[in-house]
Coordinates of C-alpha atoms and ligand atoms in Angstrom, one line a residue:
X1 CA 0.0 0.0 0.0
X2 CA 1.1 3.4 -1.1
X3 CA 1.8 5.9 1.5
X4 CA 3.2 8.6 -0.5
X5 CA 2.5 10.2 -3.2
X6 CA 2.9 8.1 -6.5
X7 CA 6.3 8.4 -8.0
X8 CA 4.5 7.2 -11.6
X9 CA 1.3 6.3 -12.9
X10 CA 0.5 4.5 -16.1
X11 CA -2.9 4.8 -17.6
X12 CA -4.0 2.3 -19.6
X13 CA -5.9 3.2 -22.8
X14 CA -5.9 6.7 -24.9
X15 CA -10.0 7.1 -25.3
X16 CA -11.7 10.3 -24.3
X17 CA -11.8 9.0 -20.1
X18 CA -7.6 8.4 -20.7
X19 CA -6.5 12.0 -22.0
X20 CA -9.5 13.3 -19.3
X21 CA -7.5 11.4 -16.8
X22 CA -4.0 12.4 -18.4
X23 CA -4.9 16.0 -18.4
X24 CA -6.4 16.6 -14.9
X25 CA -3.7 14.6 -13.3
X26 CA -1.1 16.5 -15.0
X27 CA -2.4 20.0 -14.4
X28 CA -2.9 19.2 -10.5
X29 CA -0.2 17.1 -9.6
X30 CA 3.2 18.0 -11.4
X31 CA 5.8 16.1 -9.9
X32 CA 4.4 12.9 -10.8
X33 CA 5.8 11.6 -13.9
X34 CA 2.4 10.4 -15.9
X35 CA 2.3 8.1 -19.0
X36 CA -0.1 7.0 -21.2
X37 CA -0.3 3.4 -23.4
X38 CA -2.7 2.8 -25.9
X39 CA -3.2 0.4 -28.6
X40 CA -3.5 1.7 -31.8
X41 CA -4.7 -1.6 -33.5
X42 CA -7.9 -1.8 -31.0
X43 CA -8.8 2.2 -31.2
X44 CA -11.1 4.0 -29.1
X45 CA -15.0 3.4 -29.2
X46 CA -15.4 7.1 -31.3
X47 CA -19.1 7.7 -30.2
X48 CA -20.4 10.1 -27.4
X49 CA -20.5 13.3 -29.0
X50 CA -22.5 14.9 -26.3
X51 CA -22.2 16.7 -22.6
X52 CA -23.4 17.7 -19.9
X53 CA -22.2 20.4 -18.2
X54 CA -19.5 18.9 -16.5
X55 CA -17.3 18.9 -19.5
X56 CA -17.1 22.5 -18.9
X57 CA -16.3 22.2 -15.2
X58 CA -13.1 19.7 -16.9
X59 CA -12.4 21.9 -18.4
X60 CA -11.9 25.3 -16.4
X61 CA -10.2 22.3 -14.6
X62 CA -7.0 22.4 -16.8
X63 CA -7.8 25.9 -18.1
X64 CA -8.9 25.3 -21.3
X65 CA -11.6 28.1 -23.2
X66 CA -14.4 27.1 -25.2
X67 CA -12.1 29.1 -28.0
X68 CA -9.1 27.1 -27.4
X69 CA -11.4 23.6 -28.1
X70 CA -14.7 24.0 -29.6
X71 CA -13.4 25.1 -32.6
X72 CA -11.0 22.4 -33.2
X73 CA -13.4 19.8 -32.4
X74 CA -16.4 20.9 -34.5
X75 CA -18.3 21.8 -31.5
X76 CA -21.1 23.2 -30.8
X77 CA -23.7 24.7 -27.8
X78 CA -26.3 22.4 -26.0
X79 CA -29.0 24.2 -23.8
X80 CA -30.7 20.8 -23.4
X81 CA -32.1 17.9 -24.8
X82 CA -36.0 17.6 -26.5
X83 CA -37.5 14.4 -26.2
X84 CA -39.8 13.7 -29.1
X85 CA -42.5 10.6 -29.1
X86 CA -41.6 9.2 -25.5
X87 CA -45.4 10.0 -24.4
X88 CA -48.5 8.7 -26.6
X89 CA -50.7 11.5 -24.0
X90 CA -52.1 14.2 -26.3
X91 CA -50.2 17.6 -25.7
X92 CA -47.2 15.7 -24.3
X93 CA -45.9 14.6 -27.4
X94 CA -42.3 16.3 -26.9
X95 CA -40.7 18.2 -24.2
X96 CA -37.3 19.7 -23.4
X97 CA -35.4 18.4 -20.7
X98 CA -32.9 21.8 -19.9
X99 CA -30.0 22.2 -17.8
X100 CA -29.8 24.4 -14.9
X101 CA -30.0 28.2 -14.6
X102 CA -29.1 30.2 -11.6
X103 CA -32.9 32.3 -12.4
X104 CA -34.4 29.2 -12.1
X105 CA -34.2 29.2 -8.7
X106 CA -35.5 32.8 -8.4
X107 CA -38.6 33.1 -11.3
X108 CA -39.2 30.1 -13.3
X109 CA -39.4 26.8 -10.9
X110 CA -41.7 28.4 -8.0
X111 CA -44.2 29.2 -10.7
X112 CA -43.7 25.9 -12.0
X113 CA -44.0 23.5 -9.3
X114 CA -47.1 25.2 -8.1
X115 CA -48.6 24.9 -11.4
X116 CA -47.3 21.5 -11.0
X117 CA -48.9 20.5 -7.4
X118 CA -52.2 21.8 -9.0
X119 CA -52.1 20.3 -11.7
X120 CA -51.5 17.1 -9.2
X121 CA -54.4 17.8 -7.6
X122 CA -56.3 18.0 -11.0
X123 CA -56.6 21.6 -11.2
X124 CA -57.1 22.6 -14.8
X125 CA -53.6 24.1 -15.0
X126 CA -50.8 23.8 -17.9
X127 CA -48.2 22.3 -16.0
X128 CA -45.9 21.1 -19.3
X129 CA -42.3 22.1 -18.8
X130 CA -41.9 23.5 -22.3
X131 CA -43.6 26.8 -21.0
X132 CA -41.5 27.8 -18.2
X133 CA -37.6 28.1 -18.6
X134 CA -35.8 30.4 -20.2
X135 CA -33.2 27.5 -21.9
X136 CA -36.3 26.3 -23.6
X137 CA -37.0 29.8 -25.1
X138 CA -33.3 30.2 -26.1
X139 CA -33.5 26.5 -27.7
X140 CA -36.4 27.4 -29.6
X141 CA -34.8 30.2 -31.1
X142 CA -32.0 29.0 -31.7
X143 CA -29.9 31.0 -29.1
X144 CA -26.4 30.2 -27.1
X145 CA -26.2 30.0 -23.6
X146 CA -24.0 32.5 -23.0
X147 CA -25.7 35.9 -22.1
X148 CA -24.3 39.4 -22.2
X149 CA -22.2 40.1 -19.5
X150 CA -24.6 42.6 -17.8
X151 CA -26.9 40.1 -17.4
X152 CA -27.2 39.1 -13.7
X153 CA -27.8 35.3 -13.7
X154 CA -25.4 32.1 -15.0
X155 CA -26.4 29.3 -17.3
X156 CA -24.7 25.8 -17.0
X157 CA -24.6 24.5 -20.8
X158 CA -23.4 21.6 -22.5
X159 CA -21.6 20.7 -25.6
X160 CA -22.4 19.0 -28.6
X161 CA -18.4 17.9 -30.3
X162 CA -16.7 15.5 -32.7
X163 CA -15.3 12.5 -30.7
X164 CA -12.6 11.2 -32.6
X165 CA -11.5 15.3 -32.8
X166 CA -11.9 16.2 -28.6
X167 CA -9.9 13.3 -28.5
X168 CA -7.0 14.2 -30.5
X169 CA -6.9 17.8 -28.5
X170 CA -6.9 16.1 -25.4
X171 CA -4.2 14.2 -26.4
X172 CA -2.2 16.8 -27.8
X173 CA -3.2 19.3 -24.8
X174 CA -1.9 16.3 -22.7
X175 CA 1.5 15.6 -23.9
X176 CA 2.0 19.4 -23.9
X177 CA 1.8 19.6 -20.1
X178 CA 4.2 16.8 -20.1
X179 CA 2.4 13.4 -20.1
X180 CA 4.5 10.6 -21.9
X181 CA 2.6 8.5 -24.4
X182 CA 3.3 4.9 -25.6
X183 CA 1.8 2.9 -28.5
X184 CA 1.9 -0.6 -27.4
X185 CA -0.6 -3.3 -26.8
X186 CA -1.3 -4.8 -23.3
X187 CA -1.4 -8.3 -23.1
X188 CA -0.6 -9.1 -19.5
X189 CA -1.2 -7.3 -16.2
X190 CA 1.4 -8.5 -13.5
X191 CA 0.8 -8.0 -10.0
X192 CA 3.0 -8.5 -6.5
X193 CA 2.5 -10.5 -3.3
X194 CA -0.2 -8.2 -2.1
X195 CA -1.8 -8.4 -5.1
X196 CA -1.4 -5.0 -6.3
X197 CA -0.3 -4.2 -9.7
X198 CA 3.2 -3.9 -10.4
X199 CA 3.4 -4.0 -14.5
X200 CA 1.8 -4.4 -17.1
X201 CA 3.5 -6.6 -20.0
X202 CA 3.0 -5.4 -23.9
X203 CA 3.1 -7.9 -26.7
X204 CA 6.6 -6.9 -27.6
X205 CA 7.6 -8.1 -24.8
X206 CA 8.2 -4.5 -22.8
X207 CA 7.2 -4.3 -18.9
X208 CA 5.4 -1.0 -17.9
X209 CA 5.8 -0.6 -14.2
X210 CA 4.0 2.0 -12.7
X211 CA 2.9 2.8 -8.6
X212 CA -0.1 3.8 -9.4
X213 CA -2.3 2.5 -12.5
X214 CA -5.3 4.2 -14.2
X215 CA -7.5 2.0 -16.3
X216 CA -9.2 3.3 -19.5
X217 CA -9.1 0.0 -21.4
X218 CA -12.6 0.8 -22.6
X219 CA -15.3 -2.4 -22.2
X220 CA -12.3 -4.7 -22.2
X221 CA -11.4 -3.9 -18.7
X222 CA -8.2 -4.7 -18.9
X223 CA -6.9 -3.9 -15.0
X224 CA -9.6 -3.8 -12.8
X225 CA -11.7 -6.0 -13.8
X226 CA -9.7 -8.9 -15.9
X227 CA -6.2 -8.2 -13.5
X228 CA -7.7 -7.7 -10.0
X229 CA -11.0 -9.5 -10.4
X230 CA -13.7 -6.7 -9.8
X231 CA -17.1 -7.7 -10.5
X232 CA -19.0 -6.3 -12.5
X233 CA -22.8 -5.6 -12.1
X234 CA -24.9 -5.6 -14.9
X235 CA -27.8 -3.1 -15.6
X236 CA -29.7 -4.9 -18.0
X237 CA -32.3 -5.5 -16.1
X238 CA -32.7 -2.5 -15.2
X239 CA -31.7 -0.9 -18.9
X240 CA -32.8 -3.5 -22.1
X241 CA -30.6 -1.5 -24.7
X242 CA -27.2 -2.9 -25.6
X243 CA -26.6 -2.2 -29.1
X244 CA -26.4 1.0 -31.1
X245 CA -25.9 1.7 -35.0
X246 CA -24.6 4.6 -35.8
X247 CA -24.4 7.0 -38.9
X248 CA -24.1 11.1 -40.0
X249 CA -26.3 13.6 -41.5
X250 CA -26.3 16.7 -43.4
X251 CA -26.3 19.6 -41.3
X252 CA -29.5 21.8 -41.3
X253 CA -29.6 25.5 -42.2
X254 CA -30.2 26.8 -38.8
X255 CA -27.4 25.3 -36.0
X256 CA -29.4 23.8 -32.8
X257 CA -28.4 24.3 -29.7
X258 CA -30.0 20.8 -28.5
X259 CA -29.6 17.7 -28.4
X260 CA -33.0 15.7 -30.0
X261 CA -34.0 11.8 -28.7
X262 CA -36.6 10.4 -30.6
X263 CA -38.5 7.1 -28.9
X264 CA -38.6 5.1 -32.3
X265 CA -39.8 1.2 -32.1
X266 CA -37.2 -0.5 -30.5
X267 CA -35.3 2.1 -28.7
X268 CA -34.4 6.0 -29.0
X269 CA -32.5 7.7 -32.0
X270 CA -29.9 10.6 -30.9
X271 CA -29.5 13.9 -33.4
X272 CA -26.8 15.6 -32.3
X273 CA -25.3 19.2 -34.4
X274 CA -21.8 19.4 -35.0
X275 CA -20.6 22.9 -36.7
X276 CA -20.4 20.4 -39.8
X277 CA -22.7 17.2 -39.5
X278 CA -25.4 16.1 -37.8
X279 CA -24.3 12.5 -35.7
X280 CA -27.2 10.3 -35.3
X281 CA -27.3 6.8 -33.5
X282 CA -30.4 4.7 -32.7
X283 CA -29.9 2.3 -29.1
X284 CA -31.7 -0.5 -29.3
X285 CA -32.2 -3.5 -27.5
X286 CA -30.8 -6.6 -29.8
X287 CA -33.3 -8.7 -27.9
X288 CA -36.6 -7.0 -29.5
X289 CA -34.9 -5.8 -33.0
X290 CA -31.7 -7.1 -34.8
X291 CA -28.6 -5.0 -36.6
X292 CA -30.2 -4.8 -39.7
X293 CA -33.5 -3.8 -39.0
X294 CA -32.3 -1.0 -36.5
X295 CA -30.6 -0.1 -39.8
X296 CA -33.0 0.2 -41.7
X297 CA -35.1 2.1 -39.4
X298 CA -32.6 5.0 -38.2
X299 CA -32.0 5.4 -42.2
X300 CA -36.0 5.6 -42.5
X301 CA -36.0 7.8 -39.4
X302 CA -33.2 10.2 -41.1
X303 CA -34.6 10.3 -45.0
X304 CA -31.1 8.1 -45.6
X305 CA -33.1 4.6 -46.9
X306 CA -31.4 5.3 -50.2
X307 CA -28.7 7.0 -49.6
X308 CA -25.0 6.1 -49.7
X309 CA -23.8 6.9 -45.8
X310 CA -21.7 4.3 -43.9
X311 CA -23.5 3.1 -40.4
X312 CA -21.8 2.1 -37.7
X313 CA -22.8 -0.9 -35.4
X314 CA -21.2 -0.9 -31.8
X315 CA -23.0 -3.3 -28.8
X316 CA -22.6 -2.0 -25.3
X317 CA -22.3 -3.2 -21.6
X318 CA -24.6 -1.7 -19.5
X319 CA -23.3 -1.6 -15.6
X320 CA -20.8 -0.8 -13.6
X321 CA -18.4 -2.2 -11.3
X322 CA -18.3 -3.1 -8.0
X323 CA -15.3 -1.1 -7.0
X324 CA -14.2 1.8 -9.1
X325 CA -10.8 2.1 -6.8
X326 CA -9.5 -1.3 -5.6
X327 CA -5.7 -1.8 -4.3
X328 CA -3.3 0.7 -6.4
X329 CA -5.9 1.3 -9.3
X330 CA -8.5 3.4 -10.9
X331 CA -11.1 2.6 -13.6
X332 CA -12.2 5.8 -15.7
X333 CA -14.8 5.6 -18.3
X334 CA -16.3 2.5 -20.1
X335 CA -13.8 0.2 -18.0
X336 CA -15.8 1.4 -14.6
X337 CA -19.3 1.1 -16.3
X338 CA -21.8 2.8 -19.0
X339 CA -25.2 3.1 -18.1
X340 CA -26.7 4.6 -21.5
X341 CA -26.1 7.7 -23.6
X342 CA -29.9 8.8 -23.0
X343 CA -28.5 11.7 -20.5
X344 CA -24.9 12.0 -22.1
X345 CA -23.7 11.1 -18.8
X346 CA -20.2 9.0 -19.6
X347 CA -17.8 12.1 -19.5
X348 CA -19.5 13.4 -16.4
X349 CA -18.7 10.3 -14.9
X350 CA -15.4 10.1 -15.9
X351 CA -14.6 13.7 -15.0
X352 CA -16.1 12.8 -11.3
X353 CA -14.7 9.6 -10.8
X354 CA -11.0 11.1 -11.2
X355 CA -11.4 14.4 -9.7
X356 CA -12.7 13.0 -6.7
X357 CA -10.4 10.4 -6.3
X358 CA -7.6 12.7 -7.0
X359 CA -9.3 14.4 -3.9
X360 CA -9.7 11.3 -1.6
X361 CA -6.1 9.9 -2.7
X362 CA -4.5 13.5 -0.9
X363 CA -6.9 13.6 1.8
X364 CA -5.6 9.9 2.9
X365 CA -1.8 11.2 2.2
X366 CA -2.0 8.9 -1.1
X367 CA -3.1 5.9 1.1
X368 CA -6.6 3.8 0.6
X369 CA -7.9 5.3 3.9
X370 CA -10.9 6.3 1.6
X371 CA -11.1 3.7 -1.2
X372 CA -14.3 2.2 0.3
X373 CA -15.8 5.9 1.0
X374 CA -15.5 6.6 -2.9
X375 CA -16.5 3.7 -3.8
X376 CA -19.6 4.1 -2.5
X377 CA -20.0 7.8 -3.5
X378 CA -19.3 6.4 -7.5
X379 CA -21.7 3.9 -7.1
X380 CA -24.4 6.2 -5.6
X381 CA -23.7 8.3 -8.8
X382 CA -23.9 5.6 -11.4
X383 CA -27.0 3.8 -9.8
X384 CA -28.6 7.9 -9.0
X385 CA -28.4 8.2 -13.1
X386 CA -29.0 4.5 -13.8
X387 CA -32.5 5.7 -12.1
X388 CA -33.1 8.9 -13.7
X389 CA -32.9 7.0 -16.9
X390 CA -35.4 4.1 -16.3
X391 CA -37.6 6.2 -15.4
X392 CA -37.9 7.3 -18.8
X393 CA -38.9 3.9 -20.2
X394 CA -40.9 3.2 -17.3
X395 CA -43.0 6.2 -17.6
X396 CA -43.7 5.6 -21.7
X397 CA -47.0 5.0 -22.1
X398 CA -46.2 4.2 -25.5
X399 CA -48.5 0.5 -27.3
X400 CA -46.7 -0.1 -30.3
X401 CA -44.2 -2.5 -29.7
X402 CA -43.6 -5.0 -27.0
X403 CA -40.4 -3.0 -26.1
X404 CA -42.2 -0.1 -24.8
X405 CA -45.1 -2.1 -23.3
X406 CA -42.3 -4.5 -21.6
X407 CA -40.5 -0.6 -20.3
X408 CA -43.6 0.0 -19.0
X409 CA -44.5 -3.0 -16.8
X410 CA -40.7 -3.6 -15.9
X411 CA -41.0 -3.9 -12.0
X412 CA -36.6 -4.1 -11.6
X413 CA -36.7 -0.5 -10.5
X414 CA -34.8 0.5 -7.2
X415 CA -36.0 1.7 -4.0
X416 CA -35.6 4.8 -4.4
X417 CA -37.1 5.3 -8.0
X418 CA -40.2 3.5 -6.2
X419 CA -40.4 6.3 -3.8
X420 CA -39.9 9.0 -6.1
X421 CA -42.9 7.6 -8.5
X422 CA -45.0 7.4 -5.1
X423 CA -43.9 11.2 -4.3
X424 CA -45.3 12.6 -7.5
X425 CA -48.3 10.5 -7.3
X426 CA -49.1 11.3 -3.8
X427 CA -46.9 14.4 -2.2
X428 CA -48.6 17.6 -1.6
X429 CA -45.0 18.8 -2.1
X430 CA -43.4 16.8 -4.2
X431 CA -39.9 19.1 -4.0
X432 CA -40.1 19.9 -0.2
X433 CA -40.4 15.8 0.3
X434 CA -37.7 15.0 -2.2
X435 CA -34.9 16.9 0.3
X436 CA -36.3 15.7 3.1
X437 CA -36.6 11.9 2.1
X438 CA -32.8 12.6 0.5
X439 CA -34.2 10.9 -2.9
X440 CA -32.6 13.1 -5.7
X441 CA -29.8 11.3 -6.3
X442 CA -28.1 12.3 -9.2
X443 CA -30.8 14.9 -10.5
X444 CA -32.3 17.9 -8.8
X445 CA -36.1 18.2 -8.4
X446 CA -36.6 20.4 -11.4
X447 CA -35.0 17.3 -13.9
X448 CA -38.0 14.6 -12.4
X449 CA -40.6 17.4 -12.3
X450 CA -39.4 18.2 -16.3
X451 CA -39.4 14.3 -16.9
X452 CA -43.0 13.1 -15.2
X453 CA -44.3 16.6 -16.4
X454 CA -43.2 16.9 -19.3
X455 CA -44.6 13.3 -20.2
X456 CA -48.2 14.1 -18.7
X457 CA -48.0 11.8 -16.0
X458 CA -51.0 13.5 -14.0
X459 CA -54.1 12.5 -12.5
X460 CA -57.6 13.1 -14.6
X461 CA -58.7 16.8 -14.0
X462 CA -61.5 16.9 -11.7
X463 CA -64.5 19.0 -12.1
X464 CA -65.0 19.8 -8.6
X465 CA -61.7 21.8 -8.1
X466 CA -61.9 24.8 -10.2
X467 CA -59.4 27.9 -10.9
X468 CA -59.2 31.0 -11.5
X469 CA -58.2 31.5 -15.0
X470 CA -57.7 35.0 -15.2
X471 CA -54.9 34.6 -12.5
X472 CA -53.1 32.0 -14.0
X473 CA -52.9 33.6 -17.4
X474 CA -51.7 36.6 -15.7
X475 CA -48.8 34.6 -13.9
X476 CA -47.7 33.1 -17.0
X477 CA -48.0 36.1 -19.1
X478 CA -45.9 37.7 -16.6
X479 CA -43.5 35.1 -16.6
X480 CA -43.1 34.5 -20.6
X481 CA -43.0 38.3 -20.8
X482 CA -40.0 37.9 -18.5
X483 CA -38.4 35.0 -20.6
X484 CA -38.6 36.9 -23.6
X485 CA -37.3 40.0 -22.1
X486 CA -34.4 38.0 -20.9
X487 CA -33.5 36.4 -24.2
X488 CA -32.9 39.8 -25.1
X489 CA -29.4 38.9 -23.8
X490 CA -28.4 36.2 -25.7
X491 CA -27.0 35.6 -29.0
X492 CA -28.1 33.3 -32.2
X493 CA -26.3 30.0 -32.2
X494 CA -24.2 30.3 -35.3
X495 CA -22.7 34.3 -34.2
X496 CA -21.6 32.9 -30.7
X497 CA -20.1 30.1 -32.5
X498 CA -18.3 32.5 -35.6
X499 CA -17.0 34.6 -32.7
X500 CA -14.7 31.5 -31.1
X501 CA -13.4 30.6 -34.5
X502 CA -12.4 34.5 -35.1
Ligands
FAD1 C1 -23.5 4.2 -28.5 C2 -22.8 5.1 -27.6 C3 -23.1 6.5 -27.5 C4 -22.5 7.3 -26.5 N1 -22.8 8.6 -26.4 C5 -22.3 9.3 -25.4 C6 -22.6 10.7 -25.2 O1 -23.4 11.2 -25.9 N2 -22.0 11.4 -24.2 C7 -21.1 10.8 -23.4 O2 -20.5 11.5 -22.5 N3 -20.7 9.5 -23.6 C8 -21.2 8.8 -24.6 N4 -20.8 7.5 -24.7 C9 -19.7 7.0 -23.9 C10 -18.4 7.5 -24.5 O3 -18.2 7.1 -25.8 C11 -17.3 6.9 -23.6 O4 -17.6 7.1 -22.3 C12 -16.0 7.7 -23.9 O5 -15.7 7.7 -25.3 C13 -14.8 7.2 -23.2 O6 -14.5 5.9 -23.7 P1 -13.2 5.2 -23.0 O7 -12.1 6.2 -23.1 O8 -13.6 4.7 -21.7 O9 -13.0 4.0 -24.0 P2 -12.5 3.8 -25.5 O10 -12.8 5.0 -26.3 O11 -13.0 2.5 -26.0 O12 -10.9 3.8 -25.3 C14 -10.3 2.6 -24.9 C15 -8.8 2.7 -25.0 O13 -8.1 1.6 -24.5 C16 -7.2 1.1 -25.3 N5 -7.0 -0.3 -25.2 C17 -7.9 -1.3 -25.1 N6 -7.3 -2.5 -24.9 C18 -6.0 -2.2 -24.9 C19 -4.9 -3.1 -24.8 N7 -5.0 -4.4 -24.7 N8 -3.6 -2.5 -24.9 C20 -3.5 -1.2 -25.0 N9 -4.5 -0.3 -25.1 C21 -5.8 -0.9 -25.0 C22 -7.7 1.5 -26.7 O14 -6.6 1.6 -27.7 C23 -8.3 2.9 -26.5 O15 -7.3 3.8 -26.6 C24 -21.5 6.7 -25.7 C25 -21.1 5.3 -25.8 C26 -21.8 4.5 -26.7 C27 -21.4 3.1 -26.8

């Protein structure tokens, strides 16, 4: 057991969650001579295109502008994400799920979770999301994120980027701040008496040893779980998809500033703008619909049946390990676990994984004093998203396949997505009870109210409780009159973009 800080670490695989690892461990921790292997004959996965905010909190991390990357990678804004043909309810046929926003907090949610506890209550009240938030005004009119600087309040965004590109500038940015790199192929992990590792062995016969090891092997796990035996546990029951085909698209006219997830019959298909391309991917479930036939319909879904564009077909694990930190090593990205893109969670998790390890390791004066502490923190993360996201199949209401009736009557849900879906169908304060019952897990209130909402998961309206109309259209003139007012700040889409690339 280390009880120093590392002299080296090696991190196994060059992916995205590698060069994240690379780049954050090299900008905080200097003195520790960091390398990097990768195999160039497997390559990385090259899907996830993509974010949540995080990847912006990654990278103020190593102090990195949108200017310095976004042009180089092709990327663009993300306010949110729609989500078109979950619900089969009249007037709930799409919704926008946003990100947070500091005026949120102030204007826009009070307004909306009362409307929503009415509504609950089956007052005849609009309670869908679309009408409340000021991101979904910006996405519909195609604005950035990023207001003038007189305006008072902050907006946490995402990014949409090229893969294969965000990867390259990581790796560059990486071997700028001093991070070795070495193309080899791991075929052997060797480890001492205590059964930590103390090498790894390539197929030329070359021994890497390292004190510390970071794995980022991908699904093949090389470290954690095939070296030191970590279990994995699978989320399939949970989580039916575990296949995706993947393929581009022209670009339209008109840059969004959203990620769009449309239910389709077997799964969801993902539209993401790039400053060049559209990416698309349907994720499917191989045990309803097989390669071919998901094929065929993300090319029907696109207006592609004819034409001549390469698809992609990958399969994924869904899960996640038992231990994320065991002994002297760390698993980062698909080697820890990958739950689905629905969110565009994986680089979130990546970034949180090694920052707060990197946080627990110096805490414990680089000892394992907190290994099982994080573990259990990861874990509450993966399985807090994990639930976030069944809850969007579970909710479907959707008849026209026996993948969306099977989401729907799927009774593997968790505890605490159980007492969430018994909060919103019975709480007189549905955001009150969520802190107190410490259920949010990985989402705030506002993301479940946007999700049940936004999908018309409410009670029949009941004659016998009746409102005052003029009221609430007076609230909610007020408050789109606000909105509006406030996208007075904010730019279109393709200028905030033209600026960074000036
Ligand atoms: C369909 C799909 C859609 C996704 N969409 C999103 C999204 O929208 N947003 C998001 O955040 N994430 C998304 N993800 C997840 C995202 O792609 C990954 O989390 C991210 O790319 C990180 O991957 P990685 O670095 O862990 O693995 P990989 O990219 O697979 O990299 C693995 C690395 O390990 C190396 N390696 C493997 N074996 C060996 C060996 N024996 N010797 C040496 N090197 C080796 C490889 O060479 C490679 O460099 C998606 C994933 C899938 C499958």
């Amino acid at each position: 057991m280390l009880n120093s800080k590392p002299r080296k670490i090696l991190i196994v695989g060059g992916g995205t969650a590698g060069w994240m690892a690379a780049n954050l461990l090299a900008a905080k921790w200097q003195d520790v001579d960091i390398c990097l292997v990768e195999s160039k004959d497997i390559g990385i996965i090259g899907v996830g295109e993509g974010s949540t905010p995080h990847l912006k909190l990654f990278f103020d991390a190593i102090n990195v502008s949108d200017q310095q990357w976004m042009p180089q990678c092709n990327a663009t804004y993300k306010n949110g994400i729609t989500f078109d043909k979950w619900s089969s309810i009249a007037g709930f046929e799409s919704y926008f799920h946003p990100f947070a926003a500091q005026i949120d907090d102030v204007f826009t949610l009070p307004l909306f979770f009362k409307h929503i506890q009415a509504r609950m209550q089956g007052y005849a009240v609009d309670a869908h999301p679309d009408k409340y938030f000021l991101e979904t005004y910006l996405t519909r009119q195609h604005l950035g994120p990023l207001p003038a600087e007189s305006f008072p309040f902050g907006m946490a965004y995402g990014y949409h980027f090229d893969s294969a590109l965000l990867g390259q500038f990581l790796a560059d940015q990486a071997q700028r701040s001093g991070v070795t790199r070495i193309e080899g192929h791991v075929t052997d992990v060797e480890l001492n008496q205590q059964g930590h590792i103390s090498a790894v062995k390539l197929s030329d016969g070359m021994s890497l040893a390292a004190d510390f090891f970071i794995d980022c092997s991908g699904f093949n796990a090389l470290l954690l779980q095939q070296g030191l035996g970590v279990n994995f546990t699978s989320y399939k029951q949970n989580l039916f998809n575990d296949a995706a085909v993947v393929m581009p698209s022209a670009i339209a006219e008109r840059l969004p500033v959203e990620t769009r997830s449309t239910a389709l019959t077997n799964g969801w298909a993902w539209k993401i703008p790039l400053s060049n391309r559209f990416g698309n991917g349907y994720v499917y479930s191989r045990d309803y619909i097989d390669a071919d036939q998901a094929e065929t319909e993300l090319r029907q879904h696109l207006g592609l049946l004819d034409a001549d564009v390469e698809a992609r077909h990958l399969r994924m694990k869904v899960g996640r390990v038992e231990k994320h930190w065991h002994k002297n090593c760390l698993a980062v990205g698909l080697s820890q676990g990958f739950i689905e893109p629905l969110e565009a969670t994986a680089i979130a998790l990546s970034f949180n994984t090694i920052a707060q390890f990197m946080q627990y390791f110096q805490q414990g004066h680089f000892s394992n004093q907190f290994e099982d502490e994080f573990n259990k923190d990861i874990n509450a993360r993966f399985d807090g998203i994990r639930d976030y996201i069944v809850c969007h199949y579970k909710a479907n209401q959707r008849q026209d396949s026996d993948y969306w009736r099977d989401n729907a009557s799927n009774t593997h849900l968790s505890d605490n997505l159980n007492n969430i879906l018994h909060l919103w169908q019975h709480s007189h304060d549905f955001v009150g009870d969520m802190y107190k019952h410490n259920l949010m897990g990985s989402y705030q209130p506002k993301s479940w109210a946007c999700m049940l909402a936004g999908y018309g998961v409410f009670p029949p309206l009941r004659p016998d409780k009746s409102v005052d109309k003029a009221i609430i259209r007076r609230e909610m003139d007020a408050l789109n009159d606000f909105i509006r007012r406030c996208g007075l700040n904010f730019q279109d889409h393709h200028a905030l973009l033209a600026k960074l690339a000036d």
